[in-house]
Coordinates of C-alpha atoms in Angstrom, one line a residue:
M20 CA 97.3 86.5 111.1
S21 CA 95.8 85.1 114.4
A22 CA 92.1 85.4 115.1
A23 CA 92.8 87.7 118.0
A24 CA 94.8 90.1 115.9
E25 CA 92.2 90.0 113.2
A26 CA 89.5 90.8 115.7
R27 CA 91.5 93.8 117.1
G28 CA 92.2 95.0 113.5
T29 CA 95.9 95.0 114.2
Y30 CA 98.7 93.7 112.0
A31 CA 102.4 93.5 112.5
P32 CA 104.5 92.6 109.4
V33 CA 106.2 89.2 109.8
D34 CA 109.3 88.0 108.1
P35 CA 107.9 85.1 105.9
R36 CA 110.9 83.0 106.9
R37 CA 109.8 83.3 110.6
Y38 CA 106.1 82.9 110.0
H39 CA 106.0 79.5 111.8
E40 CA 107.1 81.3 115.0
S41 CA 104.2 83.8 114.8
V42 CA 101.3 81.3 114.4
A43 CA 99.0 81.7 117.3
G44 CA 98.2 78.8 119.6
E45 CA 94.7 78.3 118.4
R46 CA 96.0 77.3 115.0
T47 CA 96.4 73.6 114.3
E48 CA 97.6 71.4 111.4
I49 CA 94.0 70.4 110.7
A50 CA 92.4 72.7 108.1
R51 CA 88.9 74.1 109.0
R52 CA 87.8 73.3 105.5
P53 CA 88.9 70.7 103.0
P54 CA 91.5 72.1 100.5
V55 CA 90.2 72.9 97.0
C56 CA 92.3 72.6 93.9
L57 CA 91.3 73.9 90.4
Y58 CA 92.4 72.1 87.3
L59 CA 92.0 72.4 83.5
E60 CA 91.0 69.1 81.9
V61 CA 93.1 69.5 78.7
T62 CA 91.1 67.1 76.4
N63 CA 87.8 69.0 76.7
R64 CA 89.1 72.3 78.1
C65 CA 86.8 72.4 81.1
N66 CA 87.6 73.4 84.7
L67 CA 87.3 70.8 87.4
L68 CA 87.4 71.2 91.2
C69 CA 89.1 68.5 93.2
T70 CA 85.8 67.6 94.7
T71 CA 84.7 66.3 91.3
C72 CA 87.6 64.0 91.0
P73 CA 87.7 60.4 92.3
R74 CA 88.7 60.1 96.0
T75 CA 91.7 58.0 95.0
F76 CA 93.4 61.2 93.9
E77 CA 95.8 62.0 96.7
L78 CA 96.4 65.6 97.9
A79 CA 100.0 65.6 96.6
Q80 CA 98.8 64.6 93.2
A81 CA 96.1 67.2 93.3
I82 CA 98.6 70.0 94.0
V83 CA 101.0 68.8 91.3
A84 CA 98.1 68.7 88.8
S85 CA 96.8 72.1 89.7
T86 CA 100.2 73.7 89.1
A87 CA 101.1 71.8 85.9
I88 CA 101.6 74.8 83.7
P89 CA 101.2 73.8 80.0
A90 CA 104.4 73.9 77.9
A91 CA 106.4 73.6 81.1
F92 CA 104.9 70.5 82.7
A93 CA 103.0 67.5 81.3
P94 CA 99.4 67.0 82.4
V95 CA 98.8 64.7 85.3
Q96 CA 96.7 61.7 84.3
L97 CA 93.9 60.6 86.6
E98 CA 92.0 57.6 85.1
N99 CA 90.6 59.1 81.9
L100 CA 91.3 62.7 82.8
Y101 CA 94.4 64.8 81.9
L102 CA 94.7 67.6 84.4
A103 CA 96.7 70.8 84.1
D104 CA 97.0 74.2 85.9
G105 CA 93.5 75.6 86.2
A106 CA 94.9 79.1 86.2
I107 CA 95.0 79.0 82.4
T108 CA 91.3 79.6 82.4
C109 CA 90.8 80.9 85.9
N110 CA 93.9 82.4 87.4
T111 CA 92.3 83.9 90.5
P112 CA 89.2 81.7 91.1
V113 CA 87.2 84.2 93.1
R114 CA 83.8 82.8 92.1
V115 CA 85.1 79.3 92.9
A116 CA 86.0 80.3 96.4
V117 CA 82.6 81.8 97.0
T118 CA 80.9 78.7 95.6
C119 CA 82.9 76.6 98.1
G120 CA 81.6 78.8 101.0
A121 CA 84.1 81.7 101.3
R122 CA 82.5 84.9 102.5
R123 CA 85.7 86.9 103.1
L124 CA 88.4 87.0 100.4
F125 CA 92.0 88.2 100.4
V126 CA 93.1 88.7 96.8
L127 CA 96.8 89.1 95.8
P128 CA 96.9 89.9 92.1
T129 CA 100.2 89.8 90.3
G130 CA 99.4 92.7 88.0
Y131 CA 100.8 93.1 84.5
A132 CA 103.4 95.2 82.6
C133 CA 101.5 98.5 82.4
A134 CA 104.5 100.7 81.6
L135 CA 106.2 99.0 78.5
E136 CA 108.0 101.4 76.2
A137 CA 107.6 99.0 73.3
P138 CA 105.7 95.8 72.5
P139 CA 107.3 92.6 73.8
R140 CA 109.7 91.0 71.4
G141 CA 109.3 87.3 70.5
A142 CA 106.4 84.9 70.4
I143 CA 106.8 83.7 74.0
A144 CA 107.1 87.2 75.4
C145 CA 104.0 88.4 73.4
A146 CA 102.0 85.4 74.5
L147 CA 102.8 85.7 78.2
H148 CA 102.1 89.5 78.1
A149 CA 98.7 88.8 76.5
L150 CA 98.0 86.2 79.1
T151 CA 98.7 88.6 82.0
L152 CA 96.3 91.1 80.4
L153 CA 93.7 88.4 80.1
I154 CA 94.2 87.4 83.7
A155 CA 93.8 91.0 84.9
R156 CA 90.6 91.5 82.9
Q157 CA 89.2 88.2 84.2
L158 CA 89.8 89.1 87.8
L159 CA 88.1 92.5 87.4
H160 CA 85.1 90.8 85.9
E161 CA 84.9 88.3 88.8
L162 CA 85.2 91.0 91.5
H163 CA 82.6 93.2 89.9
S164 CA 80.2 90.3 89.8
L165 CA 80.4 89.5 93.5
E166 CA 77.4 90.0 95.7
S167 CA 77.5 92.9 98.2
S168 CA 77.5 90.4 101.1
I169 CA 80.9 89.1 100.1
E170 CA 83.8 90.9 101.7
Y171 CA 87.0 91.2 99.7
F172 CA 90.3 92.9 100.1
V173 CA 92.6 93.3 97.1
V174 CA 96.3 94.0 97.6
P175 CA 97.3 96.6 95.0
P176 CA 99.7 95.1 92.4
L177 CA 102.9 96.8 91.6
C178 CA 102.5 99.9 89.3
P179 CA 104.3 101.0 87.2
L180 CA 105.6 97.6 86.0
S181 CA 107.7 97.2 82.9
G182 CA 109.3 93.8 83.2
S183 CA 108.3 90.8 81.1
P184 CA 106.6 87.9 82.8
H185 CA 109.4 85.6 81.7
D186 CA 112.2 87.9 82.8
F187 CA 113.4 86.9 86.3
S188 CA 116.4 89.3 86.4
Q189 CA 114.5 91.8 88.5
T190 CA 113.0 89.2 91.0
D191 CA 114.8 90.6 94.1
K192 CA 113.9 94.2 93.2
L193 CA 110.2 93.3 92.6
I194 CA 109.9 91.4 95.8
K195 CA 111.3 94.3 97.8
R196 CA 109.0 96.7 96.0
A197 CA 106.0 94.5 96.6
A198 CA 106.8 94.1 100.3
E199 CA 107.1 97.8 100.8
S200 CA 103.9 98.6 98.8
T201 CA 101.9 96.0 100.7
R202 CA 103.1 97.3 104.1
T203 CA 102.1 100.8 103.1
W204 CA 98.6 99.5 102.0
L205 CA 98.2 97.7 105.3
A206 CA 99.3 100.8 107.3
E207 CA 96.8 102.9 105.4
G208 CA 93.9 100.6 106.3
G209 CA 93.8 98.3 103.3
L210 CA 92.1 95.6 105.3
T211 CA 89.2 97.9 106.1
R212 CA 88.3 98.8 102.5
R213 CA 86.3 96.7 100.1
E214 CA 87.6 98.2 96.8
I215 CA 89.4 97.4 93.6
P216 CA 92.7 99.2 93.4
H217 CA 93.1 101.7 90.6
Q218 CA 96.2 99.9 89.5
M219 CA 94.1 97.0 88.2
H220 CA 92.0 99.2 85.9
V221 CA 93.1 100.2 82.4
H222 CA 95.4 103.1 82.6
I223 CA 98.2 104.8 80.7
H224 CA 101.7 105.9 81.9
H225 CA 103.0 109.0 80.2

């Protein structure tokens, strides 16, 4: 969204595939702030920001390391550090963003399967489902702990949601549902409300 549109409080949905055509002239390829990546150092299980790593660590390596999901990708070695996806311990690093100077946050939670008719079957399915519940709880905790001076806007996750995190057979359907849901949220003034969507709280579908 351009600064002008943001100031006017207006928003027109843009096809992501055509986003580059909608970027306003005041935007450049130079970021206003240095990028920040969050890692998990797997040998001592602590989180590290890219600012704590040696400057020889190139941005491309930083991105690869911060998305190295355990069990799917090997950790990225940097000198005596072994770095993996920081989302394992901090999937939505709200507090990290604030620590780095952010005062206005836009949060896009992925939600969790809140409408399962039966427990997931299999070890992987159970583990991934438990992880999504943990992620949702962690995000709630971080949002509740923010100072009142911090603005945040949380896009409501899909609800009800019954698919497993490792089931990609419904990807197209979920993308369409999410796009429609988000457009409705924007049209109803979502970017004017500092609130946590009810879909993120513990609830039961009957």
